[in-house]
PDB file of C-alpha atoms and ligand atoms in Angstrom:
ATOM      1  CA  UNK A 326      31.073 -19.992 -24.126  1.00 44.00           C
ATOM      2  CA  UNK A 327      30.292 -17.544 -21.041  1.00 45.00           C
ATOM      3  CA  UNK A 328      30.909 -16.782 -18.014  1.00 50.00           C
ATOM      4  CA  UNK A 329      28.893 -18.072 -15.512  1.00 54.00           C
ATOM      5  CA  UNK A 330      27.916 -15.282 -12.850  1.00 58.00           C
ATOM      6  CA  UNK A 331      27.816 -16.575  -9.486  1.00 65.00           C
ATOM      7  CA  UNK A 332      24.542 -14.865  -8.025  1.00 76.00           C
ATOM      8  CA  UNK A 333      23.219 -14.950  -4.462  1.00 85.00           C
ATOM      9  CA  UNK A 334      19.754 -16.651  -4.040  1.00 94.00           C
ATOM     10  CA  UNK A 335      17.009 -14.288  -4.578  1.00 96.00           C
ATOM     11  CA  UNK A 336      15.209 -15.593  -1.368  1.00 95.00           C
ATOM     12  CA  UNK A 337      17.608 -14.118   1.023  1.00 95.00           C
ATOM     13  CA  UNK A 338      17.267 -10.975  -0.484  1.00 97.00           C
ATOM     14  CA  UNK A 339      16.473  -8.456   2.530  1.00 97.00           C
ATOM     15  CA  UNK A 340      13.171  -6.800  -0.260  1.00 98.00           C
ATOM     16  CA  UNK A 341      12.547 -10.655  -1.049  1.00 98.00           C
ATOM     17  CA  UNK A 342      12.135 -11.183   2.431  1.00 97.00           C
ATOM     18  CA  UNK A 343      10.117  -7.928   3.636  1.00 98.00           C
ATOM     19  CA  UNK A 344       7.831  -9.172   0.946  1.00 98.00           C
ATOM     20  CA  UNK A 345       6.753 -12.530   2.386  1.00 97.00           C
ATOM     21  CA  UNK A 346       6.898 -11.505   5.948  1.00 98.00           C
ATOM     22  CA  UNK A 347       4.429  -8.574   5.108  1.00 98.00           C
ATOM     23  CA  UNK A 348       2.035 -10.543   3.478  1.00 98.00           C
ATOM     24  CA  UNK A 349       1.931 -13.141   6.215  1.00 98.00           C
ATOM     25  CA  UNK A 350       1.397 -10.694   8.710  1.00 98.00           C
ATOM     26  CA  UNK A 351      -1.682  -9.189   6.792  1.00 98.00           C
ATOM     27  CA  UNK A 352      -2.784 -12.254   5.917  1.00 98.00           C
ATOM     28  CA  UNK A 353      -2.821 -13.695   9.859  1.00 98.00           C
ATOM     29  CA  UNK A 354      -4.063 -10.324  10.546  1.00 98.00           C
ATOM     30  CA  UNK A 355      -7.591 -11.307   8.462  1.00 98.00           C
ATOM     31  CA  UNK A 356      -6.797  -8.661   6.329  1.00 98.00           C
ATOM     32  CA  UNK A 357      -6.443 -10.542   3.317  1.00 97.00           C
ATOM     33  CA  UNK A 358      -8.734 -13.040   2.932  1.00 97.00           C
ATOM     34  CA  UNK A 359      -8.707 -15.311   0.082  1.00 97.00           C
ATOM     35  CA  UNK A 360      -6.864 -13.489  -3.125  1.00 96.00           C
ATOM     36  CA  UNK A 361      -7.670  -9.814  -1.081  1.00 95.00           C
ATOM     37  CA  UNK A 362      -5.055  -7.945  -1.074  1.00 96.00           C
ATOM     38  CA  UNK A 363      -1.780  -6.631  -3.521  1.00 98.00           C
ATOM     39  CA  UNK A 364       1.401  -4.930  -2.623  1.00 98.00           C
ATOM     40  CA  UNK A 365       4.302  -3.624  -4.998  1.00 98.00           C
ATOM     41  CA  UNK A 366       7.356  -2.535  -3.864  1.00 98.00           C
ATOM     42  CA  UNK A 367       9.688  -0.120  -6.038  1.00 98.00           C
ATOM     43  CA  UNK A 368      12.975  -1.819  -6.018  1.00 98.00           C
ATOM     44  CA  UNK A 369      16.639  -0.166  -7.556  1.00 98.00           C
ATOM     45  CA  UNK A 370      18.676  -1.594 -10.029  1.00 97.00           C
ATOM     46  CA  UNK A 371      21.336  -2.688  -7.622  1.00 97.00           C
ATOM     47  CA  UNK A 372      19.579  -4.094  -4.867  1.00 96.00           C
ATOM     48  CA  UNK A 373      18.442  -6.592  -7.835  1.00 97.00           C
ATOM     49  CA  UNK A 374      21.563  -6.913  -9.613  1.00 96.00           C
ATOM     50  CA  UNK A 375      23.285  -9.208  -7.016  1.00 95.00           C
ATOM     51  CA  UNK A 376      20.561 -11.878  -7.013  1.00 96.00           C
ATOM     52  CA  UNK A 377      19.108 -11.568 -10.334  1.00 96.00           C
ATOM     53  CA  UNK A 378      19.831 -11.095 -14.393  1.00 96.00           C
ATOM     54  CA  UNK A 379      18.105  -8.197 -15.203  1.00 97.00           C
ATOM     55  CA  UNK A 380      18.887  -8.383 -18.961  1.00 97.00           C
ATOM     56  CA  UNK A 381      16.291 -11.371 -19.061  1.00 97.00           C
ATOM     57  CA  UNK A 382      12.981 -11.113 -19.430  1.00 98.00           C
ATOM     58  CA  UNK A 383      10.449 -14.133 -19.210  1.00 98.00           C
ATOM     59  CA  UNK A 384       7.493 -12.389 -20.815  1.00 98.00           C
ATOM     60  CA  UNK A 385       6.122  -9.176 -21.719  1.00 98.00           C
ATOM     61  CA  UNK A 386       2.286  -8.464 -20.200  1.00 98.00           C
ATOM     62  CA  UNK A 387       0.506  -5.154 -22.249  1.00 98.00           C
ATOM     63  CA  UNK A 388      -1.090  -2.840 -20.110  1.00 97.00           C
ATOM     64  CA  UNK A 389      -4.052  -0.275 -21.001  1.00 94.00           C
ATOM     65  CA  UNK A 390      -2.566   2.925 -19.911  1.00 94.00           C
ATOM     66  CA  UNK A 391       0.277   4.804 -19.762  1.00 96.00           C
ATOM     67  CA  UNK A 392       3.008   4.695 -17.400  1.00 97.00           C
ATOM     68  CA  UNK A 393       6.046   6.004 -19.208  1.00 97.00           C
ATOM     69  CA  UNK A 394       6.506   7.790 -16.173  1.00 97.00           C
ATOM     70  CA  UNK A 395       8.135   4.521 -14.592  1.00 98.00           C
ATOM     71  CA  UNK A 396       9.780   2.993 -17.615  1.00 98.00           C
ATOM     72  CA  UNK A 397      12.635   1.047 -16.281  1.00 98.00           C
ATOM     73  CA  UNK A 398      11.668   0.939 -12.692  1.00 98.00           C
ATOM     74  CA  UNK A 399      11.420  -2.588 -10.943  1.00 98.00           C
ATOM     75  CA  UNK A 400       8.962  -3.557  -8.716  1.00 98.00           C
ATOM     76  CA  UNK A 401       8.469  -6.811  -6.680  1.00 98.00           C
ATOM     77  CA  UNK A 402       4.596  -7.462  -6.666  1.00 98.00           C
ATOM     78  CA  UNK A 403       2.152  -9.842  -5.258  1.00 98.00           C
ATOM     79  CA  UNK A 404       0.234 -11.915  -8.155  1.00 98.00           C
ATOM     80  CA  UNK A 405      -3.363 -11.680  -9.809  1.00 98.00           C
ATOM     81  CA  UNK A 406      -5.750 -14.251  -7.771  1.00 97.00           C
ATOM     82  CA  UNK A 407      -2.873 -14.952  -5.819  1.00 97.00           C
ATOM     83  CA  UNK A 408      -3.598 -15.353  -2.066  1.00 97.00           C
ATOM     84  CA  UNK A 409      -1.324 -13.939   0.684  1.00 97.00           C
ATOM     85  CA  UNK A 410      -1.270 -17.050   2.856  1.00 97.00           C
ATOM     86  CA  UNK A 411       0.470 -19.155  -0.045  1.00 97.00           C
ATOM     87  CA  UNK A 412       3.133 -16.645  -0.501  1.00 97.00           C
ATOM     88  CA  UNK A 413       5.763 -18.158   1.778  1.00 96.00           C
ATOM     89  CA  UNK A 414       5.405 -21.292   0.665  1.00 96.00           C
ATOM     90  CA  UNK A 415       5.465 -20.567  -2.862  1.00 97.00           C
ATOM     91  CA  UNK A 416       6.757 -17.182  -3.755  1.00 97.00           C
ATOM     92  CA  UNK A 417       7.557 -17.853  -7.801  1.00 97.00           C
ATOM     93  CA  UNK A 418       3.837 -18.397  -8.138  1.00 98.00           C
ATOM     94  CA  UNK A 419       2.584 -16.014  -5.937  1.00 98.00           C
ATOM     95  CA  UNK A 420       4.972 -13.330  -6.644  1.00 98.00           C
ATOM     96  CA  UNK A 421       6.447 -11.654  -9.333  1.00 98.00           C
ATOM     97  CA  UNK A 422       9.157  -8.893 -10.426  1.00 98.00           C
ATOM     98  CA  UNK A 423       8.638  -6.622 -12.975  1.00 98.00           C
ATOM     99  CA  UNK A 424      10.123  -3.790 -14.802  1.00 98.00           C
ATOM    100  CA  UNK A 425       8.072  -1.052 -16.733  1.00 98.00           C
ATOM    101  CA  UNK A 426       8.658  -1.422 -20.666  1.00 98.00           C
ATOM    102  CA  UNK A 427      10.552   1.517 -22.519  1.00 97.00           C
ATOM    103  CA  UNK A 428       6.896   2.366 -24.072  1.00 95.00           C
ATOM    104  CA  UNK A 429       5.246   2.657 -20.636  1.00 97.00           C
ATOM    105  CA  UNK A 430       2.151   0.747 -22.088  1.00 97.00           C
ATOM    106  CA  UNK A 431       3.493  -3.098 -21.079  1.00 98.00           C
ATOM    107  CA  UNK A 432       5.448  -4.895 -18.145  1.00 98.00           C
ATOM    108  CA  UNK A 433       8.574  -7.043 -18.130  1.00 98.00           C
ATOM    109  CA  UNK A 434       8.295  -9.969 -16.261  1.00 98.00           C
ATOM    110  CA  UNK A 435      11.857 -10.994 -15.029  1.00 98.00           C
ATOM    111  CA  UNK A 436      11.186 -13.537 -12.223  1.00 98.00           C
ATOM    112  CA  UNK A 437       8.299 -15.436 -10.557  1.00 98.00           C
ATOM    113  CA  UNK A 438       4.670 -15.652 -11.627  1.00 98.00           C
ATOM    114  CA  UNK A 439       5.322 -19.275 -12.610  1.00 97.00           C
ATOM    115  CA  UNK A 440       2.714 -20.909 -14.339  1.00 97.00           C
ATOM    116  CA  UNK A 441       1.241 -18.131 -16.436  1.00 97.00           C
ATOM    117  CA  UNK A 442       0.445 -15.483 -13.497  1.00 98.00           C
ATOM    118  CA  UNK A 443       0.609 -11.774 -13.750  1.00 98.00           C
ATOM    119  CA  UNK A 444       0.775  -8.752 -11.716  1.00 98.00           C
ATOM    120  CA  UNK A 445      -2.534  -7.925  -9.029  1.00 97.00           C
ATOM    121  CA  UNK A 446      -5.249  -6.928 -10.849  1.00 96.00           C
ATOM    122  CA  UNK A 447      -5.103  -3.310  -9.253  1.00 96.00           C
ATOM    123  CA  UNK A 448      -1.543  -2.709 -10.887  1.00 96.00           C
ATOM    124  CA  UNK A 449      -3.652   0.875 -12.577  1.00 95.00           C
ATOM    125  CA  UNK A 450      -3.928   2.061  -8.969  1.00 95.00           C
ATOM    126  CA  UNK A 451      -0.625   0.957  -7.897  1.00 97.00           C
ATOM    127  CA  UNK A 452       1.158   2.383 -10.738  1.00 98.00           C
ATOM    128  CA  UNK A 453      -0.747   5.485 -10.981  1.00 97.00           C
ATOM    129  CA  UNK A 454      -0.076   5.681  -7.035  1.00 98.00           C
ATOM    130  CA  UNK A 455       3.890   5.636  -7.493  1.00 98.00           C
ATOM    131  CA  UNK A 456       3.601   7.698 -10.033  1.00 98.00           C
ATOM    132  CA  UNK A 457       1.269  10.387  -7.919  1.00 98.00           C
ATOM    133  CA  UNK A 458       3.866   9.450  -4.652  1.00 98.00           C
ATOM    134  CA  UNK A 459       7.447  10.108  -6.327  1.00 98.00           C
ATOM    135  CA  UNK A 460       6.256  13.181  -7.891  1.00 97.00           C
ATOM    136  CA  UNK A 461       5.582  14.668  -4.189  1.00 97.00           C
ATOM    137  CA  UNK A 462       7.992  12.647  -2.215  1.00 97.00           C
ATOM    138  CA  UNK A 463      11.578  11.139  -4.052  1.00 97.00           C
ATOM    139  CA  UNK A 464      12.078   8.261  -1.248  1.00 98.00           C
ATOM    140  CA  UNK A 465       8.801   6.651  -2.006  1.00 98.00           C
ATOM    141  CA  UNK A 466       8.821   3.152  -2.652  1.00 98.00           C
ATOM    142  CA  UNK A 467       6.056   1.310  -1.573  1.00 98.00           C
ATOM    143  CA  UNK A 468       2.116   0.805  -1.935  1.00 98.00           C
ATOM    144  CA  UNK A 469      -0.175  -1.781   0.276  1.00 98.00           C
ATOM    145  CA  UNK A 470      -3.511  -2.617  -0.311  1.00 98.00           C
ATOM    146  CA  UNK A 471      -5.578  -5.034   1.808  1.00 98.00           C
ATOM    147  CA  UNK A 472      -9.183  -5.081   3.588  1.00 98.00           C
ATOM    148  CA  UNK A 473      -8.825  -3.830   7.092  1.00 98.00           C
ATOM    149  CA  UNK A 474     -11.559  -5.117   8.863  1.00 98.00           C
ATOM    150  CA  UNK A 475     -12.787  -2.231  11.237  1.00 98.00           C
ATOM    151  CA  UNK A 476     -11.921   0.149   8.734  1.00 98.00           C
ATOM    152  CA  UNK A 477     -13.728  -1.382   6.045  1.00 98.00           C
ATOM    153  CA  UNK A 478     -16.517  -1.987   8.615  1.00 98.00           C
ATOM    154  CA  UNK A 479     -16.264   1.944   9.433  1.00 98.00           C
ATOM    155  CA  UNK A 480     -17.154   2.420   6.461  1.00 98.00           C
ATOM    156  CA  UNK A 481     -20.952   1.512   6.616  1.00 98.00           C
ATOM    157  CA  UNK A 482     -21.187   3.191   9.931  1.00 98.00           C
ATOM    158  CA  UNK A 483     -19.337   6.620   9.510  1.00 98.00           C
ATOM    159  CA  UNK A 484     -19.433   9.725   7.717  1.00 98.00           C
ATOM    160  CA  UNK A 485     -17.515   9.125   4.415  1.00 98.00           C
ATOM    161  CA  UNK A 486     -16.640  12.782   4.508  1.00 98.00           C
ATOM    162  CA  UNK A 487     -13.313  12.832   4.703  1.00 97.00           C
ATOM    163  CA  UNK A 488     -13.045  15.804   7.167  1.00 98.00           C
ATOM    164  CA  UNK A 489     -14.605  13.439   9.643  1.00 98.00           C
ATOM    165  CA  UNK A 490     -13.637  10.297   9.089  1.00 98.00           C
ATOM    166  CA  UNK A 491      -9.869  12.002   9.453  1.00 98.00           C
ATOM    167  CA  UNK A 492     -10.632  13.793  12.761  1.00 98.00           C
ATOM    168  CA  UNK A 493     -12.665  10.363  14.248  1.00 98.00           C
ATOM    169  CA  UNK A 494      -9.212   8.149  13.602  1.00 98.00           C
ATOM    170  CA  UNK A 495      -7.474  11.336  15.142  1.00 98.00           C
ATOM    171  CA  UNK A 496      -9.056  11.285  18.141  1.00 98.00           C
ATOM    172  CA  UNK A 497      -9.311   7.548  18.613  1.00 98.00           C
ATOM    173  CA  UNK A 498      -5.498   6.963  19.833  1.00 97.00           C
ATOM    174  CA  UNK A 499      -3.155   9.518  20.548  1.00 97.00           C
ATOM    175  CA  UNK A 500      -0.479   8.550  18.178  1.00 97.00           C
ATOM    176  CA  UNK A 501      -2.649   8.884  15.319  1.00 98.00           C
ATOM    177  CA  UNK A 502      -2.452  12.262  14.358  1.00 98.00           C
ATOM    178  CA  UNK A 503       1.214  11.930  14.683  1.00 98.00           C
ATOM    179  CA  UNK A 504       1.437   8.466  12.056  1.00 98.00           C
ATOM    180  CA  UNK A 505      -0.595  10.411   9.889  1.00 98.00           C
ATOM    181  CA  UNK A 506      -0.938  14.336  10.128  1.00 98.00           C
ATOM    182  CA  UNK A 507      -2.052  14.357   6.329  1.00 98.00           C
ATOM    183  CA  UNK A 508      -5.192  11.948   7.465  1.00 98.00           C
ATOM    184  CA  UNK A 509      -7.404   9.576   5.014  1.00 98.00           C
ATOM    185  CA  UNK A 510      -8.142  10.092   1.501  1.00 98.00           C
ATOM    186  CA  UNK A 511     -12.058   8.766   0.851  1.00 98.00           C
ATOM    187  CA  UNK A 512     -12.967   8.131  -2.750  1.00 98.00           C
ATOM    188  CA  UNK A 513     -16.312   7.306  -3.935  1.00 98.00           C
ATOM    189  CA  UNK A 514     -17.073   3.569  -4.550  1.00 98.00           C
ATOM    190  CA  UNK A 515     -15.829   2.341  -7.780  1.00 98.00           C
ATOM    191  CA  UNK A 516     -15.483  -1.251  -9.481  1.00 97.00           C
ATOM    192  CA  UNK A 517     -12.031  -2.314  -8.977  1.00 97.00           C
ATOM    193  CA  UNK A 518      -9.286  -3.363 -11.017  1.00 94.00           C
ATOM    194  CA  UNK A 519     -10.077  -0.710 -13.392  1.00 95.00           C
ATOM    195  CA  UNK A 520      -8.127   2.730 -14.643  1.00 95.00           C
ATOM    196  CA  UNK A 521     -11.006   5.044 -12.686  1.00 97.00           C
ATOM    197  CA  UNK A 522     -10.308   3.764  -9.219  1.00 97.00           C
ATOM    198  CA  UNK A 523      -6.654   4.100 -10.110  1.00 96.00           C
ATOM    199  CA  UNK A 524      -6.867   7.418 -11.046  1.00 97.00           C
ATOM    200  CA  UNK A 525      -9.409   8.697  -7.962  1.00 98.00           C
ATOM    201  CA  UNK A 526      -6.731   7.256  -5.291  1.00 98.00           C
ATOM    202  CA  UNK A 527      -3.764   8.756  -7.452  1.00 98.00           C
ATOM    203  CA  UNK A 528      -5.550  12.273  -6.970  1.00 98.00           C
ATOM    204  CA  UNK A 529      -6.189  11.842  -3.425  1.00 98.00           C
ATOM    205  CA  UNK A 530      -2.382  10.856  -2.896  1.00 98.00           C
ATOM    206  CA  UNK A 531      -1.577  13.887  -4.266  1.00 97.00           C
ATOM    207  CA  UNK A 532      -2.027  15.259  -0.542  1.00 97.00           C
ATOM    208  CA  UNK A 533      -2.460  11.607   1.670  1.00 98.00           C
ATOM    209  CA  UNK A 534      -0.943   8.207   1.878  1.00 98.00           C
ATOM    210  CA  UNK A 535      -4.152   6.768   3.141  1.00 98.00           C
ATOM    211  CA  UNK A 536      -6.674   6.287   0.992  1.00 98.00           C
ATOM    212  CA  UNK A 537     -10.185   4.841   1.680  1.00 98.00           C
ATOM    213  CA  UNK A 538     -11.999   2.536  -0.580  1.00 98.00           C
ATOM    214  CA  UNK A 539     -15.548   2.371   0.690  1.00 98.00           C
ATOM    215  CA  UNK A 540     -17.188  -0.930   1.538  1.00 98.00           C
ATOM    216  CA  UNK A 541     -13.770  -2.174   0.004  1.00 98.00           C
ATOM    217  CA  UNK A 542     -10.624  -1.543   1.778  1.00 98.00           C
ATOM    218  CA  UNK A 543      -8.030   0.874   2.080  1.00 98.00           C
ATOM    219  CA  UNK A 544      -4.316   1.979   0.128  1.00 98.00           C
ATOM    220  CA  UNK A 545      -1.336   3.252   2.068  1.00 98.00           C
ATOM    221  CA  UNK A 546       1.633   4.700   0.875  1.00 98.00           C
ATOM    222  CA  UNK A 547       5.141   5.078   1.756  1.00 98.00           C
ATOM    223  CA  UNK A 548       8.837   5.211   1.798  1.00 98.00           C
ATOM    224  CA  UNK A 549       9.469   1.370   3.508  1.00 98.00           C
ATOM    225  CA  UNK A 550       7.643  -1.233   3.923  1.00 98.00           C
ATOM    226  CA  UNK A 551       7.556  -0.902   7.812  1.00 98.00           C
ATOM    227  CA  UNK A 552       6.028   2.674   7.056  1.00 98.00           C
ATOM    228  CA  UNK A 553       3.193   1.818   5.127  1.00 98.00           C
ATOM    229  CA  UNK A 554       2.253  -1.504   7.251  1.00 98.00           C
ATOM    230  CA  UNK A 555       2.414   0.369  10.507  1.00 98.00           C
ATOM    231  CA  UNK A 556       0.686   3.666   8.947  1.00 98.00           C
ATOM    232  CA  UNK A 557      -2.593   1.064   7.776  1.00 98.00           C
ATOM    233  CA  UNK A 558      -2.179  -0.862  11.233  1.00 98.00           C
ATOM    234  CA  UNK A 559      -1.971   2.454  13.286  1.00 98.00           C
ATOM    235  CA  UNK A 560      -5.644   3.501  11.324  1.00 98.00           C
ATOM    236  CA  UNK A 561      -7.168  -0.037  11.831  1.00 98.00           C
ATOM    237  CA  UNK A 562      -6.234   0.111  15.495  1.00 98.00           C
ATOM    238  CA  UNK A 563      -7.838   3.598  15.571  1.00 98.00           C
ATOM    239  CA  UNK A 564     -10.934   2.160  13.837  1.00 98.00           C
ATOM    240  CA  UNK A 565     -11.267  -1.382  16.476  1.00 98.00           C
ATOM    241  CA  UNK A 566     -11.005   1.675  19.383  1.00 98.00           C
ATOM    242  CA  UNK A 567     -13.888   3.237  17.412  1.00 98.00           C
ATOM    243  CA  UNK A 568     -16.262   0.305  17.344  1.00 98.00           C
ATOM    244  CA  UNK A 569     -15.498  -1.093  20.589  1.00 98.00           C
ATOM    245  CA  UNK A 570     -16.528   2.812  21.930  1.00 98.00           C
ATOM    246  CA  UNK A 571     -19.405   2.561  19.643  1.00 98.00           C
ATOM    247  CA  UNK A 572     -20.305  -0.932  21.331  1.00 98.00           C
ATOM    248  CA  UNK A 573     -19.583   0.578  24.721  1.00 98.00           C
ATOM    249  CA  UNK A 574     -22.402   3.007  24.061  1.00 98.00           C
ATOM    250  CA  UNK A 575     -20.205   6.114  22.426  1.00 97.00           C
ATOM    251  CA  UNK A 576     -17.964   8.814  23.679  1.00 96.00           C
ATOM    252  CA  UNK A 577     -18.081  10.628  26.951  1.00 98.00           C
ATOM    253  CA  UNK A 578     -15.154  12.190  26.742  1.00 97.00           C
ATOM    254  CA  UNK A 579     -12.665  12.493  23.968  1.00 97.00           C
ATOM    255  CA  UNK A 580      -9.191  14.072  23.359  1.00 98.00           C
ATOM    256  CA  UNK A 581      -9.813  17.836  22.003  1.00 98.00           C
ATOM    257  CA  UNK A 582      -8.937  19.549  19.318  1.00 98.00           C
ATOM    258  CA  UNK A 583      -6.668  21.878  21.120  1.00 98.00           C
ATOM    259  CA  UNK A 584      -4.639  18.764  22.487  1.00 98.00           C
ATOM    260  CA  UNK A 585      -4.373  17.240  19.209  1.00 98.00           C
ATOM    261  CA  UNK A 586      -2.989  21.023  17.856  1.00 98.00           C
ATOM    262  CA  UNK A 587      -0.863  20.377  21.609  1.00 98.00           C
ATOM    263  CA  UNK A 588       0.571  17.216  20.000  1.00 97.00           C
ATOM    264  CA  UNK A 589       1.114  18.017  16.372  1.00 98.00           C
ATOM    265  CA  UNK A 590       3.298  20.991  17.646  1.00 98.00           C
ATOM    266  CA  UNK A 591       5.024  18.487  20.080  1.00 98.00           C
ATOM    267  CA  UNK A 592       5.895  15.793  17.499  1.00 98.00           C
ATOM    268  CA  UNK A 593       6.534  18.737  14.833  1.00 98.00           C
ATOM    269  CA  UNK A 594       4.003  17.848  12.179  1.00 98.00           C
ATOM    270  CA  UNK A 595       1.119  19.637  10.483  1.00 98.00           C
ATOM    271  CA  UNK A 596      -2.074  18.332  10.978  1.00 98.00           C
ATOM    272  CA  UNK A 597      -3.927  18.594   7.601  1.00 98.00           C
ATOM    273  CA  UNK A 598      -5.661  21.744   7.387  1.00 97.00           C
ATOM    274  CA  UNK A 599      -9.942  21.800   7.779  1.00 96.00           C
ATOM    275  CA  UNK A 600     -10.217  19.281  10.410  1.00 98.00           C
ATOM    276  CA  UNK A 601      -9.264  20.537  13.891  1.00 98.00           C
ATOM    277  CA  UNK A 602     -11.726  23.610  15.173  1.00 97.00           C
ATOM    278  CA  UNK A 603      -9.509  25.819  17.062  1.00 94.00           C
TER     279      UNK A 603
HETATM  280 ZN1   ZN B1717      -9.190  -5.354  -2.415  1.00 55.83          ZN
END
């Protein structure tokens, strides 16, 4: 005998939602091609309680580092080999939500990843991330990953000096230095999926919530969802501007660096130190 708890359906969630309508906007943005991509999403206790029975957990997935850090924190998260165009239509296999074992070395699996699925196989970098984020910022909550076409492209092209690749996205559109004062992060390229790359964006999000994967793709993080998608589309937009001036045959005029100081002061933030020449 029990009590049966009547809970409301996960799907209408208002996380459960910003989930699926994220990834179908990266994924009709070509940003997420195929199983490119992963997001996770740092959810409370009692935004989950109404919709779902925390006490119960499907399975329990080891991981190889530690992350005692987050032990009991949830997160909703987009699958291993999952791909971002399925996720509407099927978001128990292509999603999943987790919570961080007591041990910080495994994952509780409380809903979705039907059929045997896990978490993205860059859950090192987004874990490590979170960690790096909460311990500078308390209202952080959420980390993207996709492949950002002109970004990603920009990469091949562009100094990977971070310096400059900050102060080119800067000057590209106006709004720029205002999304992201702190600019990009640039790491060195490194196989993914593994505990290195995780660690070498953590470090870099120390100061940045943009972080550049070279010939790759690019992290952002952030407090909402709506942050951290318009932060990466507000540096993809700046990087189409840059190829299309590139195509036009380059800059003849650009906005200076006293006008982007002009700007920072207006919208009260500090551009990242090192960049502007004043
Ligand atoms: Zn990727």
């Amino acid at each position: 005998m029990g009590t049966t708890m009547t809970r409301n359906s996960l799907y209408n969630a208002p996380f459960f939602q910003e989930m699926m309508d994220t990834t179908a906007n990266l994924y009709r943005l070509g940003w997420d091609e195929r199983n490119g991509g992963n997001i996770s999403y740092l959810l409370r206790e009692d935004e989950l309680i109404p919709y779902l029975d925390v006490h119960h957990v499907l399975r329990t997935v080891p991981m190889s580092f530690d992350a005692s850090a987050l032990s009991g924190k949830y997160f909703i998260v987009t699958g291993s080999g999952k791909y971002f165009k399925n996720v509407k239509r099927d978001p128990a296999e292509n999603l999943g939500i987790i919570r961080i074992a007591n041990d910080g070395n495994s994952y509780e699996i409380l809903w979705g990843f039907e059929n045997g699925g896990v978490a993205t196989s860059e859950l090192p970098t987004h874990l490590m991330n979170h960690m790096q984020r909460l311990a500078v910022d308390k209202n952080h909550r959420v980390i993207m990953h996709c492949h950002a076409t002109h970004l990603l492209a920009m990469t091949f092209t562009h100094s990977l000096k971070e310096e400059d690749f900050t102060k080119t996205l800067w000057e590209m559109c106006t709004e720029c230095i205002v999304v992201f004062p702190d600019g990009i992060g640039v790491i060195p390229w490194i196989i993914p999926g593994t505990n290195e790359i995780g660690e070498a964006t953590a470090e870099k999000m120390k100061d940045v919530r943009l972080v550049l994967w070279p010939h790759h793709g690019v992290f952002g993080a952030g407090q909402s969802m709506d942050e951290v998608f318009g932060l990466i589309e507000t540096a993809e937009k700046a990087a189409q501007v840059y190829t299309v001036v590139c195509a036009q045959g380059g800059k003849k005029q650009t906005i200076t660096d006293q006008q982007l100081q002009d700007l920072a002061d207006a919208f009260h933030v500090v551009p990242r130190e090192g960049i502007l020449n004043l």
